[in-house]
mmCIF file of C-alpha atoms in Angstrom:
data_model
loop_
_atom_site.group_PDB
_atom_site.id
_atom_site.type_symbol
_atom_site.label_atom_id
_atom_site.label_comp_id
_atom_site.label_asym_id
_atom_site.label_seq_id
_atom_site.Cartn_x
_atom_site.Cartn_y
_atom_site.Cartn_z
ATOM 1 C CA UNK A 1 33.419 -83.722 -38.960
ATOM 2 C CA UNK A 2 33.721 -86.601 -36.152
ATOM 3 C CA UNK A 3 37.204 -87.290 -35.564
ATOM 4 C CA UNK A 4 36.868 -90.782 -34.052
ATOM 5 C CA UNK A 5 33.389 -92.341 -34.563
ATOM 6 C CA UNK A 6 31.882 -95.520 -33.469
ATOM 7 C CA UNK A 7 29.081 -97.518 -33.938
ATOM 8 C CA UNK A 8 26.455 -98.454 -32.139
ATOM 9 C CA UNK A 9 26.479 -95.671 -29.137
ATOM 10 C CA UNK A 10 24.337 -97.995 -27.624
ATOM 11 C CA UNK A 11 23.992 -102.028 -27.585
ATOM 12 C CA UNK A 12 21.553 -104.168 -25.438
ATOM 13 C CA UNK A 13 22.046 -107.938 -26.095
ATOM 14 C CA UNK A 14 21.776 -110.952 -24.201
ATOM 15 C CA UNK A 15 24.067 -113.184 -22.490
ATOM 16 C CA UNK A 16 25.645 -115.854 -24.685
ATOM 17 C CA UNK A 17 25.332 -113.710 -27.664
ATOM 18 C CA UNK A 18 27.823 -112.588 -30.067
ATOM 19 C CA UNK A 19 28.711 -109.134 -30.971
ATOM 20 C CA UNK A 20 30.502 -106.011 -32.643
ATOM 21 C CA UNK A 21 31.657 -102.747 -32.116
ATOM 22 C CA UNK A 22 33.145 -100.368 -35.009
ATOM 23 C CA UNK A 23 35.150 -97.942 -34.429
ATOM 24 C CA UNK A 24 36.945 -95.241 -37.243
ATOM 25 C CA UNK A 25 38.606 -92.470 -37.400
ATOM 26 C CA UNK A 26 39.496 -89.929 -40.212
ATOM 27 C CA UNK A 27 42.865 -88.489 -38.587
ATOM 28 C CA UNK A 28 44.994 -89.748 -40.469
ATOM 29 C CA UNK A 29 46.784 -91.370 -37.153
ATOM 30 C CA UNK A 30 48.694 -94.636 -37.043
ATOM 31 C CA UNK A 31 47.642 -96.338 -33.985
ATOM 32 C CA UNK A 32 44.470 -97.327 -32.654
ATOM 33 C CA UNK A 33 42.967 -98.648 -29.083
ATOM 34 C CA UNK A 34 40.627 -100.063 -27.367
ATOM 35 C CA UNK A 35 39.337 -98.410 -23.557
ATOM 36 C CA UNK A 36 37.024 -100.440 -21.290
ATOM 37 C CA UNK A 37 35.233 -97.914 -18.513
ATOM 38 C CA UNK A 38 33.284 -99.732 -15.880
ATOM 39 C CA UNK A 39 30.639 -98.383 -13.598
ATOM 40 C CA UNK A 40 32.781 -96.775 -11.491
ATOM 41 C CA UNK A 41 34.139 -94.900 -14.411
ATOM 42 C CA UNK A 42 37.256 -96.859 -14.165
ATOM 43 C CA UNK A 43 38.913 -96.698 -17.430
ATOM 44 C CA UNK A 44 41.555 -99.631 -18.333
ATOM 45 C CA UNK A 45 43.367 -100.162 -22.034
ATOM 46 C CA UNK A 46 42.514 -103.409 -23.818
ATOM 47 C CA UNK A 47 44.018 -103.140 -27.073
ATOM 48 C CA UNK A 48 46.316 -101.028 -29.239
ATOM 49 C CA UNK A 49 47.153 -101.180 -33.233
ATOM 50 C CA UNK A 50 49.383 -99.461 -35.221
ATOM 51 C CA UNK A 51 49.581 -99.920 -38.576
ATOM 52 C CA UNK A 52 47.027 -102.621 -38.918
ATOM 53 C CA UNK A 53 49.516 -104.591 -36.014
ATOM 54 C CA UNK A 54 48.533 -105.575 -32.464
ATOM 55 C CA UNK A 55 50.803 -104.175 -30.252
ATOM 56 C CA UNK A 56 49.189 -104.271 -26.709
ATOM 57 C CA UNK A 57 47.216 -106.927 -25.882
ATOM 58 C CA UNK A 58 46.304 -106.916 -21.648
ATOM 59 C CA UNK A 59 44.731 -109.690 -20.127
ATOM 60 C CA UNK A 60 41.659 -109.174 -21.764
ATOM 61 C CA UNK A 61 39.811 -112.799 -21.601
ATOM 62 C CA UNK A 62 39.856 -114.201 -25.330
ATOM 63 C CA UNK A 63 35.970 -113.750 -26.278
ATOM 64 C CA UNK A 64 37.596 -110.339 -27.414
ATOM 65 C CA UNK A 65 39.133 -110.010 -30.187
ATOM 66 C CA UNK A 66 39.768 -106.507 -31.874
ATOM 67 C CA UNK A 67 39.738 -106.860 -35.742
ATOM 68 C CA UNK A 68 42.151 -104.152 -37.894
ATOM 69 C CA UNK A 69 40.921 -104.061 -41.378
ATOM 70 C CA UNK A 70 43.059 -101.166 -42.308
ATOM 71 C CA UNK A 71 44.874 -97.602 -40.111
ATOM 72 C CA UNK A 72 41.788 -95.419 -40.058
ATOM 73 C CA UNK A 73 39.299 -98.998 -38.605
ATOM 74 C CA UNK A 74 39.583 -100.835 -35.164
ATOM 75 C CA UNK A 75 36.207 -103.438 -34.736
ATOM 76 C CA UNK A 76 35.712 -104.748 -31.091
ATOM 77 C CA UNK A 77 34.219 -108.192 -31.411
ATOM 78 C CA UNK A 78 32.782 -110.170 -28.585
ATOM 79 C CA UNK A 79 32.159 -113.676 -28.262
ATOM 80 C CA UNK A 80 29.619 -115.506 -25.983
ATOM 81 C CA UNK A 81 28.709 -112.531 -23.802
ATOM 82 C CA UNK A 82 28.715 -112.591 -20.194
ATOM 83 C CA UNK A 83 27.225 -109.781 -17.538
ATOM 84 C CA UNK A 84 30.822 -108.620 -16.463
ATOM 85 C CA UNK A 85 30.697 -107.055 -19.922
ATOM 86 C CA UNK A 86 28.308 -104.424 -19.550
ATOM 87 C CA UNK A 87 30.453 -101.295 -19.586
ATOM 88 C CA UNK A 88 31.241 -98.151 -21.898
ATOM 89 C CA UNK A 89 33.825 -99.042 -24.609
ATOM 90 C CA UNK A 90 35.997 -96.485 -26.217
ATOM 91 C CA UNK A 91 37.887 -96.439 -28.965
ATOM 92 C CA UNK A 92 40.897 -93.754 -29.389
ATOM 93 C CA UNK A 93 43.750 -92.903 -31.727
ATOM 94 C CA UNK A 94 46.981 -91.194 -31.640
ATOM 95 C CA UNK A 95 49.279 -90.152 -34.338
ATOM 96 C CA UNK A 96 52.096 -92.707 -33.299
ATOM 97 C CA UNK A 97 53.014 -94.539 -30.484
ATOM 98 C CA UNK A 98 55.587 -91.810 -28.471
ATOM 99 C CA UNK A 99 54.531 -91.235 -24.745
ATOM 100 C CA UNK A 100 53.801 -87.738 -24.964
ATOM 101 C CA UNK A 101 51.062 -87.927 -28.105
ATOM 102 C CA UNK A 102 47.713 -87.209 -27.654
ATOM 103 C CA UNK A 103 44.682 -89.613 -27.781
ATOM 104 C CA UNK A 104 41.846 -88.420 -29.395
ATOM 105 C CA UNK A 105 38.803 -90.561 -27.594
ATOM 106 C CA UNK A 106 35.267 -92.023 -29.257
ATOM 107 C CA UNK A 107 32.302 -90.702 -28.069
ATOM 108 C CA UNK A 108 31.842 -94.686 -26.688
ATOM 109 C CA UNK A 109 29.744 -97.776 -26.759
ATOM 110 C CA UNK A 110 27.049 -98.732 -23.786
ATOM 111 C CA UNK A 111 27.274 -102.712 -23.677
ATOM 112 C CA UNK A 112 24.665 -103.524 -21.538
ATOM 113 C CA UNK A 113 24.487 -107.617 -21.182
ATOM 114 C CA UNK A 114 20.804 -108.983 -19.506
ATOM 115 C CA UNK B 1 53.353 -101.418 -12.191
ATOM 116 C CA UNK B 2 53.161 -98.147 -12.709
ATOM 117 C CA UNK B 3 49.867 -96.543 -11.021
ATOM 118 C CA UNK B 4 47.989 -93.129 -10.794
ATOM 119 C CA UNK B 5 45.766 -92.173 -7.716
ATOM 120 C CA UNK B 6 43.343 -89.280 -7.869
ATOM 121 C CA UNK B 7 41.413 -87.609 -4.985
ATOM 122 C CA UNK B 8 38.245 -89.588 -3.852
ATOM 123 C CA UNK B 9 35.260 -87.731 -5.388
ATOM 124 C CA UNK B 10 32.918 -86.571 -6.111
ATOM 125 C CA UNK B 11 33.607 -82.963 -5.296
ATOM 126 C CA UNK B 12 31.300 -80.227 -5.174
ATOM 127 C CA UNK B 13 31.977 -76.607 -5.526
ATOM 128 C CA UNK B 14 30.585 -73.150 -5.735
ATOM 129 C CA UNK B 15 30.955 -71.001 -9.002
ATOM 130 C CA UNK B 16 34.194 -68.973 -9.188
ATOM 131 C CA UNK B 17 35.616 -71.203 -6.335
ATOM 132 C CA UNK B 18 39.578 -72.110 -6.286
ATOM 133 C CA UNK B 19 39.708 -75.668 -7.708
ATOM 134 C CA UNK B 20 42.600 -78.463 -6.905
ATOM 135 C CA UNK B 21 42.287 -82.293 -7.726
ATOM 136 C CA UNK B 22 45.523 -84.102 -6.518
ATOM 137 C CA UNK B 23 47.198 -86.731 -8.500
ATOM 138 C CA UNK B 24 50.229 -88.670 -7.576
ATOM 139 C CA UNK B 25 51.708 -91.116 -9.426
ATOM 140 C CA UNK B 26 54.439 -94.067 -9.379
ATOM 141 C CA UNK B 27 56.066 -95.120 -12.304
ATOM 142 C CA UNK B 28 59.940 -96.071 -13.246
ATOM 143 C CA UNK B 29 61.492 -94.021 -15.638
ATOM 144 C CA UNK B 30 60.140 -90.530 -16.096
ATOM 145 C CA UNK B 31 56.425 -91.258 -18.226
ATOM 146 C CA UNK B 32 54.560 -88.306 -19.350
ATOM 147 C CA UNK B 33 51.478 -86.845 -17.682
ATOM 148 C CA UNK B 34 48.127 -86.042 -18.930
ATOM 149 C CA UNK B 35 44.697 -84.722 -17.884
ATOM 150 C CA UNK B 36 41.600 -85.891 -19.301
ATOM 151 C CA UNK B 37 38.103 -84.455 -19.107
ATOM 152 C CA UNK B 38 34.828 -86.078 -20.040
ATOM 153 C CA UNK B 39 31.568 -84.463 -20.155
ATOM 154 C CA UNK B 40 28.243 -85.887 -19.715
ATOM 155 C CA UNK B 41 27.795 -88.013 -22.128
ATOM 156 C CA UNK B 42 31.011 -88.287 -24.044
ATOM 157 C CA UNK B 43 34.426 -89.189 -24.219
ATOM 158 C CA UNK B 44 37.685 -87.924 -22.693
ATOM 159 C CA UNK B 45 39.154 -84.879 -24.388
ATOM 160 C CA UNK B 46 43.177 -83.838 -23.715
ATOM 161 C CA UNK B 47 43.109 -81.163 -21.342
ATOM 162 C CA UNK B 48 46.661 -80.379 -20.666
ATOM 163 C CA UNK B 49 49.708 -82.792 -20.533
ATOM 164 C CA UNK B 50 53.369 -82.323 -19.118
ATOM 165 C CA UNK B 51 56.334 -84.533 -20.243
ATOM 166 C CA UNK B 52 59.312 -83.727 -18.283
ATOM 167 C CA UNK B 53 60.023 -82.492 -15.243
ATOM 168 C CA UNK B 54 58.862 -78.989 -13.950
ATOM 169 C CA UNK B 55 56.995 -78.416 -16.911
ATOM 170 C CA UNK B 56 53.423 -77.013 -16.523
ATOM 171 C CA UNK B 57 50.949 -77.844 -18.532
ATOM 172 C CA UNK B 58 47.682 -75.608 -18.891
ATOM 173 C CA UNK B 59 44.489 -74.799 -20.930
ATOM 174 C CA UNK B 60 41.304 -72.914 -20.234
ATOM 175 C CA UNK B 61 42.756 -71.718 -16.826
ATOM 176 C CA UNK B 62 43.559 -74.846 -15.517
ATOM 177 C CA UNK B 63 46.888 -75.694 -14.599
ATOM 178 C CA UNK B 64 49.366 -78.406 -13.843
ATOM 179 C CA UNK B 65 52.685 -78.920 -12.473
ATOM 180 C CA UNK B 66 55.199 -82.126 -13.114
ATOM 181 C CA UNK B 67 56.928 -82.696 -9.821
ATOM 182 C CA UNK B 68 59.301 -85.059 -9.489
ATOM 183 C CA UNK B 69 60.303 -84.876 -6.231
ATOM 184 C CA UNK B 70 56.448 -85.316 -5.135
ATOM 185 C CA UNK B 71 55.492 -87.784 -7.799
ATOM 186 C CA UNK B 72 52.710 -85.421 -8.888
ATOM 187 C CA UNK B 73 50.469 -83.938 -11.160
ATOM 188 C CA UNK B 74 47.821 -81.745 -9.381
ATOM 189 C CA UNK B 75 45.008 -80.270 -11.147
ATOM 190 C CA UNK B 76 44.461 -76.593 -10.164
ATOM 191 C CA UNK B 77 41.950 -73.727 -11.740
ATOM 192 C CA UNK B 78 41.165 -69.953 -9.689
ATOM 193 C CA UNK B 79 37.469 -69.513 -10.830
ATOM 194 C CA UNK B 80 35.460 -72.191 -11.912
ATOM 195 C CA UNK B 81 32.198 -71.963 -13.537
ATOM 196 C CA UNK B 82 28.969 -74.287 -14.194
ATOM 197 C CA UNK B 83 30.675 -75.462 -17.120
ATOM 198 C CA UNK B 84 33.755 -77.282 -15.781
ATOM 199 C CA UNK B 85 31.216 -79.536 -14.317
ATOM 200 C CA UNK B 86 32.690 -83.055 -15.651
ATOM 201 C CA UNK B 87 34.844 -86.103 -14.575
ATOM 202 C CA UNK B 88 38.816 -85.450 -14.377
ATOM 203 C CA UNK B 89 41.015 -88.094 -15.103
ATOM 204 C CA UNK B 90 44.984 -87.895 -14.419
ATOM 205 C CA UNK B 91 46.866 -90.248 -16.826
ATOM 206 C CA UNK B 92 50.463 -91.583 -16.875
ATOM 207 C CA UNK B 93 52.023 -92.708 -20.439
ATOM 208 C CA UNK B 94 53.749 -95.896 -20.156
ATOM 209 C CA UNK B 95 56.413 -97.134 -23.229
ATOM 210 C CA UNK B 96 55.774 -100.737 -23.538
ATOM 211 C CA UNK B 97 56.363 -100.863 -27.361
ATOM 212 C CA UNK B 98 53.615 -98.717 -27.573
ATOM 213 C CA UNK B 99 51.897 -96.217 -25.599
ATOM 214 C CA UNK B 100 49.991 -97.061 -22.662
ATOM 215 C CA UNK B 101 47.798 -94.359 -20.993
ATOM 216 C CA UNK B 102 47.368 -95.515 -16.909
ATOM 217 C CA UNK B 103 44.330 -93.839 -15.998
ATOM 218 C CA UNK B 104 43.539 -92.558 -12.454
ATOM 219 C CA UNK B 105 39.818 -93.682 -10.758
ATOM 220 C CA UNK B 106 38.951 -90.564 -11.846
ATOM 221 C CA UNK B 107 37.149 -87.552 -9.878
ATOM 222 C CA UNK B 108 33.291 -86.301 -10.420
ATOM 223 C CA UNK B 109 33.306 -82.505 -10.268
ATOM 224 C CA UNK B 110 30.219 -80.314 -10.031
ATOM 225 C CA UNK B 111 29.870 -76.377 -10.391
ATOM 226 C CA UNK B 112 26.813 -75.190 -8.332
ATOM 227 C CA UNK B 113 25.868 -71.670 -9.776
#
């Protein structure tokens, strides 16, 4: 069984459009986030939920906006999108929010923009 | 902030070579310390963590040492094989109300049989 699943593994849209990535996992854990990986592989934190609450918000420019509709879902949504999006987005989840826990990582989201 | 930097890649390696990929870090306070691993093709998967001082971390022969003194974290292994052949990532975990992985660039290895 996946642990952390998300949907599409692959999205081509173009620029100006609008759109979603789901993300769930069946772990049973309390807190969620969202990873952005650019071409260079460089992987930066965008968002993190626990319990259905944001709790780490970066300075991720406001087209985003991560959606929580209960502990085991985290949707990525994306407003009015531009190139600088194209990247691999993964979603993760941990069982709490103490600095030693484990994050158990998607298998993550192409977002190519033309 | 606090920061991770990783060995410039990619690296390239024979089969049962002697493996290190160095990772310092600066943070205040005393974080924990991970390494990540992604394969071709998927996403990162916990390969060992540390979270205090002097504590080693290891898993699958690899190996990894919290120094203090050195602000580091480096990735070691004896033998590799073909199948370690993947991108490393050192991680710090940051306590901002939440936790907050700070990843390293991360470093391309490859296993040449």
């Amino acid at each position: 069984d996946t642990a952390v699943s998300q949907t599409p593994k692959y999205l081509v849209t173009q620029m100006g459009n609008d759109k979603s990535i789901k993300c769930e996992q069946n772990l049973g854990h309390d807190t969620m986030y969202w990873y952005k990986q650019d071409s260079k592989k460089f992987l930066k934190i965008m968002f993190s939920y626990n319990n259905k609450e944001l709790i780490i918000n970066e300075t991720v420019p406001n087209r985003f906006s991560p959606k929580s509709p209960d502990k085991a879902h985290l949707n990525l949504h994306i407003n009015s999108l531009e190139l600088g999006d194209s990247a691999v987005y993964f979603c993760a989840s941990s069982v709490g929010t103490g600095s030693s826990y484990e994050q158990y990582f998607g298998p993550g989201t192409r977002l190519t923009v033309t | 902030g606090n920061s991770v930097t990783q060995m410039e890649g990619p690296v390239t390696l024979s089969e049962e070579a002697f493996l290190t990929i160095n990772c310092t870090y600066t943070a205040t306070g005393y974080p924990s310390l991970f390494w990540y691993v992604q394969y071709p093709g998927e996403g990162l998967q916990l390969l060992l963590k540390a979270t205090k001082a002097d504590d080693k971390g290891s898993n699958k022969g690899f190996e990894a040492t919290y120094r203090k003194e050195t602000t580091s974290f480096h990735l070691e292994k004896g033998s590799v094989q073909v199948s370690d052949s993947a991108v490393y990532f050192c991680a710090l975990s940051e306590i901002q109300g939440a936790q907050k992985l700070v990843f390293g660039q991360g470093t391309r290895l490859t296993i040449n049989p």
